[in-house]
Tab-separated table of C-alpha atoms and ligand atoms in Angstrom:
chain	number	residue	atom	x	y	z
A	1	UNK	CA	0.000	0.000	0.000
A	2	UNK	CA	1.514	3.471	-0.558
A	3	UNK	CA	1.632	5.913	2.466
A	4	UNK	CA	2.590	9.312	3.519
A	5	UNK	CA	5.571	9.437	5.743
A	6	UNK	CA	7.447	12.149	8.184
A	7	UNK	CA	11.322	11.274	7.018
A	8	UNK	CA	12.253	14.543	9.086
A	9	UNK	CA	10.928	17.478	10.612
A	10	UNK	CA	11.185	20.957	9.647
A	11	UNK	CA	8.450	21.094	6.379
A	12	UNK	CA	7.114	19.059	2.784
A	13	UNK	CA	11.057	18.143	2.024
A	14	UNK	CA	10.474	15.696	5.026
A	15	UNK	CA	7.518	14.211	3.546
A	16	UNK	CA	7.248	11.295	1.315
A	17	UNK	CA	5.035	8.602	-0.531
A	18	UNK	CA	6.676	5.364	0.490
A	19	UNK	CA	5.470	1.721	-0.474
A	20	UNK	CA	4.468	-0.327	2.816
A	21	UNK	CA	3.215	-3.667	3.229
A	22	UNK	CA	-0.324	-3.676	3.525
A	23	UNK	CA	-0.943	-4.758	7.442
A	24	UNK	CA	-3.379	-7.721	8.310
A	25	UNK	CA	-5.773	-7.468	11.250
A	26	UNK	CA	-4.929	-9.890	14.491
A	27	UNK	CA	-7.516	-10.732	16.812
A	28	UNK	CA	-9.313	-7.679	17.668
A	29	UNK	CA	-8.554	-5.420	15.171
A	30	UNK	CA	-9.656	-4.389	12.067
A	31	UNK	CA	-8.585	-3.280	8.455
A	32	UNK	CA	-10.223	-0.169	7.062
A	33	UNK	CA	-9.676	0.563	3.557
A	34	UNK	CA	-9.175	4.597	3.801
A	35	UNK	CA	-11.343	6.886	1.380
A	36	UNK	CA	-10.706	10.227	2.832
A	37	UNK	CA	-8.504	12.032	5.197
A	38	UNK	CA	-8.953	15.617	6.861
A	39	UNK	CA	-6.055	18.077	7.687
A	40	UNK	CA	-5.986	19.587	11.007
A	41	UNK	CA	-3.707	22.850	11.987
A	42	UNK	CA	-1.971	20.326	14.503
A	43	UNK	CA	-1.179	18.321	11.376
A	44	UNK	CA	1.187	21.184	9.716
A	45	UNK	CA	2.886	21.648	13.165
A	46	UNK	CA	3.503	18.509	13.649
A	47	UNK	CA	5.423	18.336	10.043
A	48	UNK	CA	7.257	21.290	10.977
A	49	UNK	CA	8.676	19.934	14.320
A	50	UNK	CA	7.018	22.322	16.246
A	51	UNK	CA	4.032	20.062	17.893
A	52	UNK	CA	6.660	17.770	19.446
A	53	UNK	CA	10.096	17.069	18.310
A	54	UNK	CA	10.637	13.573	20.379
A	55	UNK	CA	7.854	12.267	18.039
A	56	UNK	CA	9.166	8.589	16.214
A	57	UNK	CA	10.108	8.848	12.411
A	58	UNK	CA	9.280	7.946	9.834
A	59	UNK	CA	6.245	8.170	10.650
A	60	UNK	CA	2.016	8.247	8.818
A	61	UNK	CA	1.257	11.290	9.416
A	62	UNK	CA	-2.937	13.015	10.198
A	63	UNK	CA	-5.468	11.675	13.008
A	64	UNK	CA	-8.565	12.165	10.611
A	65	UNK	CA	-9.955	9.778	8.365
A	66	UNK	CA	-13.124	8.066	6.771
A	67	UNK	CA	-13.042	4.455	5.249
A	68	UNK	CA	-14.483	1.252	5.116
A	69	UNK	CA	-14.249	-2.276	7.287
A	70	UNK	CA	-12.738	-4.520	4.267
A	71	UNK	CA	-11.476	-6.931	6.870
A	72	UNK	CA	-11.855	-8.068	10.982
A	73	UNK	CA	-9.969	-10.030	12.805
A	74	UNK	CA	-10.864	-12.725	15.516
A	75	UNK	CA	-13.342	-11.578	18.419
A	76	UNK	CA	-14.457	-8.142	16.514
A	77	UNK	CA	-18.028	-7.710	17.348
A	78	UNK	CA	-17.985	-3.939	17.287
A	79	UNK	CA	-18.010	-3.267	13.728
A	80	UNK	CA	-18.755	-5.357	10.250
A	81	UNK	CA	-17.003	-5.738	6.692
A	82	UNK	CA	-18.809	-2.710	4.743
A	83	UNK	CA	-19.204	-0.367	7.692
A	84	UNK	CA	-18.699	2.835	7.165
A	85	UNK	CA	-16.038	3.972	10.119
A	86	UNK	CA	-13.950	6.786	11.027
A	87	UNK	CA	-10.738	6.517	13.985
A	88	UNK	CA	-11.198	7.958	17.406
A	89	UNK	CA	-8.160	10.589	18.062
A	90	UNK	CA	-7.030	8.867	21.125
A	91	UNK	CA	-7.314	5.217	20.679
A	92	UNK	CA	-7.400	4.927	24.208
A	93	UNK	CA	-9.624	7.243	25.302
A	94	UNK	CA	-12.970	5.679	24.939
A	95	UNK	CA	-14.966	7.345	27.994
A	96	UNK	CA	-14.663	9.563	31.095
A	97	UNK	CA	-12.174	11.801	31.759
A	98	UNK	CA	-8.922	12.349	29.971
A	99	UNK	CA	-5.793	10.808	31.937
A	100	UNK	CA	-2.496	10.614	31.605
A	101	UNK	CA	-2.232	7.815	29.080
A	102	UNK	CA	-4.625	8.829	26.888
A	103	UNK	CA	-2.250	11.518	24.922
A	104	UNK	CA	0.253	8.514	24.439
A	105	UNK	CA	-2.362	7.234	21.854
A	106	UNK	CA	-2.786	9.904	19.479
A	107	UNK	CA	-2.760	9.011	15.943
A	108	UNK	CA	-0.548	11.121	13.864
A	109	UNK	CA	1.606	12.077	16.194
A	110	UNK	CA	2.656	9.870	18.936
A	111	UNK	CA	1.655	6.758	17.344
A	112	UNK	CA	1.410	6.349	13.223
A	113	UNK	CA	-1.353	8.121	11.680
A	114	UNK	CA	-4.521	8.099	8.404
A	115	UNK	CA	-2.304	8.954	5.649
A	116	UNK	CA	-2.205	5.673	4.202
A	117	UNK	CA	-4.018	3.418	1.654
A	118	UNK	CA	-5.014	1.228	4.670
A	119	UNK	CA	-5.067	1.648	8.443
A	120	UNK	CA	-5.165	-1.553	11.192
A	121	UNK	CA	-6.958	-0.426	14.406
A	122	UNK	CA	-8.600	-2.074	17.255
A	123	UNK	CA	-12.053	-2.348	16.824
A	124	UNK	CA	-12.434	-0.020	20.299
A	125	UNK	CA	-10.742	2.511	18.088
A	126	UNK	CA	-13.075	3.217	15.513
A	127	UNK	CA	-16.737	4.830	15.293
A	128	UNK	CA	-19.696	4.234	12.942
A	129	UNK	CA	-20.328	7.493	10.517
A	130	UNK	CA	-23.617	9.118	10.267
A	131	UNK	CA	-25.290	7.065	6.911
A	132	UNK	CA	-25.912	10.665	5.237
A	133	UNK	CA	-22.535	11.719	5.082
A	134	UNK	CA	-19.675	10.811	2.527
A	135	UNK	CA	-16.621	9.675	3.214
A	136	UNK	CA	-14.815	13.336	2.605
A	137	UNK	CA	-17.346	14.748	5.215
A	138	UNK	CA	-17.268	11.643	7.232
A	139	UNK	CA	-13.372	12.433	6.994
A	140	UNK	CA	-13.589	15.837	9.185
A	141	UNK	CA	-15.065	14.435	12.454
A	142	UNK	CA	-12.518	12.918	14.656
A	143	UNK	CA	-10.127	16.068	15.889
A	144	UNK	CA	-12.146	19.417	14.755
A	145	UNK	CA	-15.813	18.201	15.452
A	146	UNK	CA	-14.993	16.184	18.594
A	147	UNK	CA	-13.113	19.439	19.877
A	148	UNK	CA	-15.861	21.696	19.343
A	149	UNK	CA	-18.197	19.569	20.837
A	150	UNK	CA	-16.515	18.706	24.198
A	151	UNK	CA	-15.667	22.611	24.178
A	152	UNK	CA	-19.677	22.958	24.004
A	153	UNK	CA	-21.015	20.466	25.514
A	154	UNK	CA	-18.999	18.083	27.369
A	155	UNK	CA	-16.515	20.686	29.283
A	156	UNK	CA	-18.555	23.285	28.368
A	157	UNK	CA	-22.318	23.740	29.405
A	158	UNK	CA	-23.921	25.170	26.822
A	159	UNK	CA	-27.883	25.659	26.885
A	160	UNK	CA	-30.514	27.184	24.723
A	161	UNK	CA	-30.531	30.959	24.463
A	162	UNK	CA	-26.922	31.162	25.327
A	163	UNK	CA	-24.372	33.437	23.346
A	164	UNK	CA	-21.043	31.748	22.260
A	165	UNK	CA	-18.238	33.493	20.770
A	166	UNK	CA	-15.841	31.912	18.014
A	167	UNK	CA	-12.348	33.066	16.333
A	168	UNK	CA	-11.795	32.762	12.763
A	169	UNK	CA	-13.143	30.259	10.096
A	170	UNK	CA	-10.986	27.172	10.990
A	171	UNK	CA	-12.488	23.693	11.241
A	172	UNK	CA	-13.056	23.642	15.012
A	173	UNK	CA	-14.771	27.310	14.914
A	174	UNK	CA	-17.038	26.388	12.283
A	175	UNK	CA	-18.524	23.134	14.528
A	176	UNK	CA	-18.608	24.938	17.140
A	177	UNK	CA	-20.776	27.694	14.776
A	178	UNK	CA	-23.105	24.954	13.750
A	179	UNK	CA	-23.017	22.893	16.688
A	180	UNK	CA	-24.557	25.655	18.442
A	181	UNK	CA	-27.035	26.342	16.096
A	182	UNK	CA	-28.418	23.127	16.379
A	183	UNK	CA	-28.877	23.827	20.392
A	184	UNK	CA	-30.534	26.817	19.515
A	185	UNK	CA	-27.522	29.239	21.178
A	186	UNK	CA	-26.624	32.200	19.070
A	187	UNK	CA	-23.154	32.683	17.406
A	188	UNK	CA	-20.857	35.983	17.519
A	189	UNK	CA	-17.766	34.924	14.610
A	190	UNK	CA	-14.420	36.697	14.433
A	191	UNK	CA	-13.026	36.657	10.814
A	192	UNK	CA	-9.905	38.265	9.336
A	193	UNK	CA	-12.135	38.994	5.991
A	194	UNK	CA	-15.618	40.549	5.164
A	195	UNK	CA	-15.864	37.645	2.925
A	196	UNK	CA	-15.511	34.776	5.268
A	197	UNK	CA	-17.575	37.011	7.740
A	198	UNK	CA	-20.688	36.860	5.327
A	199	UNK	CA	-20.409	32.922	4.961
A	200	UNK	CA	-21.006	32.886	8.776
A	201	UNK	CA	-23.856	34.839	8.816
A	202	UNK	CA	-24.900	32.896	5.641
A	203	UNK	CA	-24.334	29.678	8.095
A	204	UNK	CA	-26.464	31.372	10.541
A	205	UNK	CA	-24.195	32.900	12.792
A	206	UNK	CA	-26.046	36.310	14.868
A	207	UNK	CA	-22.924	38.859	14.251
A	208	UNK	CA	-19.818	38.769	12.402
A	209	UNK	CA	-16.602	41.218	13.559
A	210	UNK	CA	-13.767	41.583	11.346
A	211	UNK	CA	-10.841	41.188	13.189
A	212	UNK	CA	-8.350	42.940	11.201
A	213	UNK	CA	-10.273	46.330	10.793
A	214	UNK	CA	-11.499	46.275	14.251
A	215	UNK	CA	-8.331	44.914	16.229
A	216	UNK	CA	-10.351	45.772	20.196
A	217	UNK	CA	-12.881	42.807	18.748
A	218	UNK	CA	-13.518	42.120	22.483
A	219	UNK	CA	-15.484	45.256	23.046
A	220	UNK	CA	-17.655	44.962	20.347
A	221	UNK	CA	-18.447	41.415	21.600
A	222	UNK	CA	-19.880	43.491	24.759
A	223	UNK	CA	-21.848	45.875	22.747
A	224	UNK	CA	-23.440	43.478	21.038
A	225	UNK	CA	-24.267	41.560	24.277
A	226	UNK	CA	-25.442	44.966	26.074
A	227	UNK	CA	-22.165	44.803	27.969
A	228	UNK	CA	-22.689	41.510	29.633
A	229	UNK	CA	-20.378	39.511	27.262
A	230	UNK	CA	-21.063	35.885	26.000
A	231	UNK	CA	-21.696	32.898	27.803
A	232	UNK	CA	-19.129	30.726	26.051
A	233	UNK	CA	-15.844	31.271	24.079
A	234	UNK	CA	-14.724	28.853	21.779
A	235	UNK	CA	-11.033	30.061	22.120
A	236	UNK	CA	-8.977	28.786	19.150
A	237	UNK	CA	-6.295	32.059	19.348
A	238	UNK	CA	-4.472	30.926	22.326
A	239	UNK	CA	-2.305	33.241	24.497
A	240	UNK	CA	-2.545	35.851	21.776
A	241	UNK	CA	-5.890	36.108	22.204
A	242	UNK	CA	-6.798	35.141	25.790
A	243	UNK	CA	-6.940	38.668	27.242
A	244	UNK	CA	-9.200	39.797	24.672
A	245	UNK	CA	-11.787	36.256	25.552
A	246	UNK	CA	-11.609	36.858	29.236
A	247	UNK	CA	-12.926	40.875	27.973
A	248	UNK	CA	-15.779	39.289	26.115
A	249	UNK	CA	-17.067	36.866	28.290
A	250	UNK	CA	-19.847	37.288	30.699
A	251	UNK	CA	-18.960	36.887	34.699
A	252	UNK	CA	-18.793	33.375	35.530
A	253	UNK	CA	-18.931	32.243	32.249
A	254	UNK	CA	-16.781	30.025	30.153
A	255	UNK	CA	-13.614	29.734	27.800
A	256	UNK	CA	-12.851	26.581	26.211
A	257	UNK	CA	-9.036	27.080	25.718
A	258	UNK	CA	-8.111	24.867	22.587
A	259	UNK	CA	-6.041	26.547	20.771
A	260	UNK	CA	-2.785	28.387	19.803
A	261	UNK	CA	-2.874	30.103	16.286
A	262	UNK	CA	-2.158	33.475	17.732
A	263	UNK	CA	0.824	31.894	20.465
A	264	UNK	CA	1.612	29.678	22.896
A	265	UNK	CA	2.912	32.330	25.730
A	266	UNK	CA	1.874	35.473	26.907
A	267	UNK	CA	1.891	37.632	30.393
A	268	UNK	CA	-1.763	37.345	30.816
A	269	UNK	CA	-3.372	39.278	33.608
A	270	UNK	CA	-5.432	36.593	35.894
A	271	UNK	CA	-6.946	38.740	37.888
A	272	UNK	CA	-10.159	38.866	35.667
A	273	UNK	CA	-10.519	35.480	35.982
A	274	UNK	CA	-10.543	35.183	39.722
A	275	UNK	CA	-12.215	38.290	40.221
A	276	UNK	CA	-15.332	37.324	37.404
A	277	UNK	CA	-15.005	33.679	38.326
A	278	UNK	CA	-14.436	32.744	34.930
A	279	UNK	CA	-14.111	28.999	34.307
A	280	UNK	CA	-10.941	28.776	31.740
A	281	UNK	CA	-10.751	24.824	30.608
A	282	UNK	CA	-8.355	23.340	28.660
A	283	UNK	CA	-9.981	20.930	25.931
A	284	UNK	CA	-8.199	17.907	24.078
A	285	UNK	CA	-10.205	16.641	21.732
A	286	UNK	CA	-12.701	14.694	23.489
A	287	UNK	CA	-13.111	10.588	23.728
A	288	UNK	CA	-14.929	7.820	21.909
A	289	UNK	CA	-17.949	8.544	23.843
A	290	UNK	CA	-18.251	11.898	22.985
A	291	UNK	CA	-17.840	11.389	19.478
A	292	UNK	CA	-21.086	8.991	19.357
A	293	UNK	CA	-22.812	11.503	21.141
A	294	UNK	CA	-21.956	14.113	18.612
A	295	UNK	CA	-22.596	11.625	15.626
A	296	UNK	CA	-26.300	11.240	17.086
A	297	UNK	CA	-27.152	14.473	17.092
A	298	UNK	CA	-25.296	14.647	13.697
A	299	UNK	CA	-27.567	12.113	12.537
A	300	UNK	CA	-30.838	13.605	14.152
A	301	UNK	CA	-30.070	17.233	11.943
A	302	UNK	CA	-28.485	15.797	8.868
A	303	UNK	CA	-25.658	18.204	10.079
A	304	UNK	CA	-23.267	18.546	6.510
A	305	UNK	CA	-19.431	19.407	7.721
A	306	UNK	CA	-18.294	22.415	5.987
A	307	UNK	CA	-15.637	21.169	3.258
A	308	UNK	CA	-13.495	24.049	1.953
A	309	UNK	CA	-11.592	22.219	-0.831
A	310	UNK	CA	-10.973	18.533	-1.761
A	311	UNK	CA	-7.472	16.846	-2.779
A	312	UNK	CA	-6.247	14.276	-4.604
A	313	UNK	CA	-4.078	11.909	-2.685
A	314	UNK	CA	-0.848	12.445	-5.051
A	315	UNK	CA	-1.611	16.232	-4.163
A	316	UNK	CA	-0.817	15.991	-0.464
A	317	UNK	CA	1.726	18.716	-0.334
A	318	UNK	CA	-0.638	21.568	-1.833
A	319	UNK	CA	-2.946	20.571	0.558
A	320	UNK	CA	-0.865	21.181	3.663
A	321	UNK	CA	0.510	24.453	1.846
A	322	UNK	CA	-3.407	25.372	1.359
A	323	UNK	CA	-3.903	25.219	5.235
A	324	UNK	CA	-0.831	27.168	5.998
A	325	UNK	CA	-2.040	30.300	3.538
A	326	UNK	CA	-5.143	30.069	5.720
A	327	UNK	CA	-7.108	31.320	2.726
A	328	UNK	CA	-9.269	28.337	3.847
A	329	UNK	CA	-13.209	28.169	5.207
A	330	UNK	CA	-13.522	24.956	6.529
A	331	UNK	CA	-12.027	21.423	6.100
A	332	UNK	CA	-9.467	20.765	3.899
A	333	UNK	CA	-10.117	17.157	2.493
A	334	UNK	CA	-7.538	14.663	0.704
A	335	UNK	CA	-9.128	11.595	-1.329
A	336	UNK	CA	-7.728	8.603	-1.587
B	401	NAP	N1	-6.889	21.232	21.895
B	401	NAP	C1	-7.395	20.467	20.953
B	401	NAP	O1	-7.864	19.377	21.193
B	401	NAP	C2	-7.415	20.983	19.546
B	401	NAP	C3	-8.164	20.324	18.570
B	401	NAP	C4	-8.240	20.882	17.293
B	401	NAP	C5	-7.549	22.054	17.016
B	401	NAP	N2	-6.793	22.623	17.985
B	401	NAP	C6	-6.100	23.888	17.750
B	401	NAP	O2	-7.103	24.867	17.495
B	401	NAP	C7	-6.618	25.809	16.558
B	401	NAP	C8	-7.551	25.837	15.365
B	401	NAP	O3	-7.456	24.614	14.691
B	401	NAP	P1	-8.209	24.391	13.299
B	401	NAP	O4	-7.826	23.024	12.848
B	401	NAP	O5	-9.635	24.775	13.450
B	401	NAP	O6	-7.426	25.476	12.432
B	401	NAP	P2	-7.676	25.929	10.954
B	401	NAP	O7	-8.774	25.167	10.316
B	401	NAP	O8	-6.334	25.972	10.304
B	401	NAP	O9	-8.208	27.426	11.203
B	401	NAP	C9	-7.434	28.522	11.036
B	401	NAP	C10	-8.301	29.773	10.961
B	401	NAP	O10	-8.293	30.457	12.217
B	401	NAP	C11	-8.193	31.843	11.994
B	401	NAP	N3	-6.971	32.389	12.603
B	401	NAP	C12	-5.716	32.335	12.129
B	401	NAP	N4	-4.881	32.984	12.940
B	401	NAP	C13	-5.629	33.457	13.948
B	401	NAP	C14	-5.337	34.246	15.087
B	401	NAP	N5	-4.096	34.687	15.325
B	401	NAP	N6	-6.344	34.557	15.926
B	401	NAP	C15	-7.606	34.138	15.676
B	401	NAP	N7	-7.938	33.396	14.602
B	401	NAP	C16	-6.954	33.066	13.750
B	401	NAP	C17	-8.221	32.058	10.505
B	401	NAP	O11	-9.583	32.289	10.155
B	401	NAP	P3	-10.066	33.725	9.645
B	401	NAP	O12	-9.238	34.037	8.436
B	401	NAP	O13	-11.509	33.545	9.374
B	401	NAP	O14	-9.816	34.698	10.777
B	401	NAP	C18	-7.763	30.725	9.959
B	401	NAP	O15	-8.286	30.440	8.686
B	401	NAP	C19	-5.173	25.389	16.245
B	401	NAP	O16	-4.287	26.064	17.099
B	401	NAP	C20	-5.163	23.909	16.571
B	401	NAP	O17	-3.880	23.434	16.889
B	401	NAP	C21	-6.714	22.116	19.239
C-alpha cells in the first residue's frame, strides 16, 4: 500500500510517498480501507517539528480519516465488513475523563497516523459514521468536530438561548458555529475577511466582527451583548488572544481554551478570571464517547461538515501548503 511518511521534521522536504506492506488485522482489530482524510492545523505543526520534536520517524502522518471495514480479525463484534467507520483521536480514550495515558495514543503524532491506503486499528478505536454523510465529510469528524463539541457540551455547558463566541473560520470554529445552532444558542464569529464574515452569517451565525479592521474585537463582543459579554468562548487564538476572551465573556462564564494560532505564551493578567469567576478549561479533543454523542445528534439534523476544498491523494503537499495560507473556510479534504 503506498503511504505518507514524516522522514524529518522541519516542512514538505520531510515528507514522502513510500510503499508499505499492507498490514493484516490480528484478533481484535480491524482493516479499514481509507477513502478520505482531513487536515488539522496540529497536522502542519507537527510536520514542521514544532508540535513535538521527540515524536518517532518515519512516521504516517494526520489523526482524521473516513473508510471502510474490508477486513476483521478474531473476536471483533464492534463493527462489520462494509461499515462505514472513522478513527477515534485517542485510541485509548474511549470514555470519562482524559488521563495521563490517553495523549500517548494519538494518531498522527505519537503513534502512526490516516495517511495511508489502509489503516489496522482495534475495533475499540473506531466509530460508525452518520449514513448521510460521505466519506470526505465523514473524513472531518474525529479532531475538529470532537473538539468543538466537548468545548460545548462536554466541558462546556452550553444551553438554549446562550451566546457563544468563536475566532476565525478554521475547522473547530465552524462546529462549534453549527453545533450551536443546532442547540438553539446564538453565534458571535471573528473573521480576518468581510468575505468569510458573510459565509457565517450565511451559516447562521447572529454577528460577524472583522478582526483585522477592528483589532479591540472584544469590546464589540460586549456591545453586542449589552455589555454583559457571551456565555461561552470557543477560544482557538491561544495566548494571543486570551486577554481579549476573558474581555468578552460574561462573569462566571466560560472559555474553552483549545487553541494556539495566535501563540503559545503570553503575560496574561489573571486577575479577571478570579475576580469574574471565569471557568478557563483546557480541551483535548474529546473521547470515543463523545464522538457517538456528537454523531447522534449529527444524525438527528443531517448536520453537513463544511468542506473548503478537496485533494487528490498524489496532491498531499498543496494541501498542507493550502492550510498554511489560511485562505481556507472549513475542512481541507484529501481523497484517496
Ligand atoms: N486542543 C485540541 O484538542 C485541539 C483540537 C483541534 C484544534 N486545535 C487547535 O485549534 C486551533 C484551530 O485549529 P483548526 O484546525 O480549526 O485550524 P484551521 O482550520 O487551520 O483554522 C485557522 C483559521 O483560524 C483563523 N486564525 C488564524 N490565525 C488566527 C489568530 N491569530 N487569531 C484568531 N484566529 C486566527 C483564521 O480564520 P479567519 O481568516 O476567518 O480569521 C484561519 O483560517 C489550532 O491552534 C489547533 O492546533 C486544538
Amino acid at each position: 500500500m503506498k503511504a505518507y511518511r514524516i522522514h524529518e521534521f522541519g516542512g514538505l522536504d520531510g515528507l514522502r510517498l513510500d510503499e508499505l506492506p499492507t498490514p493484516t488485522p490480528g484478533p481484535g482489530q480491524v482493516l479499514v480501507r481509507v477513502q478520505a482524510v482531513s487536515l488539522n492545523y496540529r497536522d502542519l505543526l507537527v510536520l514542521k517539528g514544532l508540535y513535538n520534536k521527540n515524536f518517532p520517524r518515519p512516521a504516517v502522518p494526520l489523526s482524521d480519516a473516513a473508510g471502510e471495514v474490508v477486513e476483521v480479525g478474531a473476536g471483533v463484534t464492534r463493527v462489520r465488513v462494509g461499515d462505514r467507520v472513522a478513527p477515534i483521536f485517542m485510541q485509548a480514550w474511549l470514555a470519562g475523563e482524559l488521563n495521563e495515558t490517553h495523549g500517548k495514543s494519538a494518531l498522527g503524532g505519537a503513534i502512526d497516523g490516516v495517511l495511508a491506503e489502509f489503516l489496522v486499528l482495534h475495533e475499540n478505536g473506531l466509530v460508525v459514521l452518520p449514513d448521510h454523510l460521505s466519506f470526505e465529510e465523514g473524513s472531518t469528524l474525529p479532531c475538529a468536530a470532537v473538539t468543538a463539541w466537548n468545548a460545548l457540551f462536554a466541558a462546556g455547558t452550553l444551553k438554549a438561548g446562550d451566546t457563544i463566541l468563536t475566532l476565525g473560520t478554521g475547522g473547530v470554529s465552524l462546529f462549534a458555529l453549527q453545533f450551536a445552532k443546532l442547540a438553539g444558542a446564538t453565534v458571535i464569529a471573528t473573521s480576518s475577511t468581510d468575505e468569510k464574515l458573510q459565509r457565517v452569517l450565511n451559516m447562521g451565525a447572529a454577528a460577524g466582527i472583522n478582526s483585522q479592521a477592528t483589532p479591540d474585537w472584544e469590546k464589540r463582543v460586549r456591545a453586542l451583548t449589552n455589555g454583559r459579554g457571551v456565555d461561552l468562548v470557543v477560544e482557538v487564538g491561544g495566548a494571543g488572544t486570551l486577554s481579549k476572551s476573558l474581555h468578552a465573556v460574561r462573569t462566571a462564564g466560560q472559555i474553552s481554551l483549545i487553541g494556539v494560532l495566535a501563540g503559545g505564551a503570553a503575560e496574561i493578567n489573571i486577575l479577571p478570571i478570579v475576580m469574574r469567576a471565569i471557568e478557563v478549561r483546557g480541551i483535548l479533543v474529546g473521547s470515543r464517547a463523545m464522538f457517538e454523542v456528537m454523531n447522534r445528534a449529527i444524525r438527528v439534523h443531517e448536520l453537513r461538515p463544511v468542506i473548503d476544498r478537496v485533494f487528490p491523494f498524489q496532491e498531499t503537499p498543496a494541501a498542507f501548503r493550502h492550510m498554511e495560507s489560511a485562505a481556507h473556510f472549513g475542512k481541507i479534504v484529501i481523497r484517496l
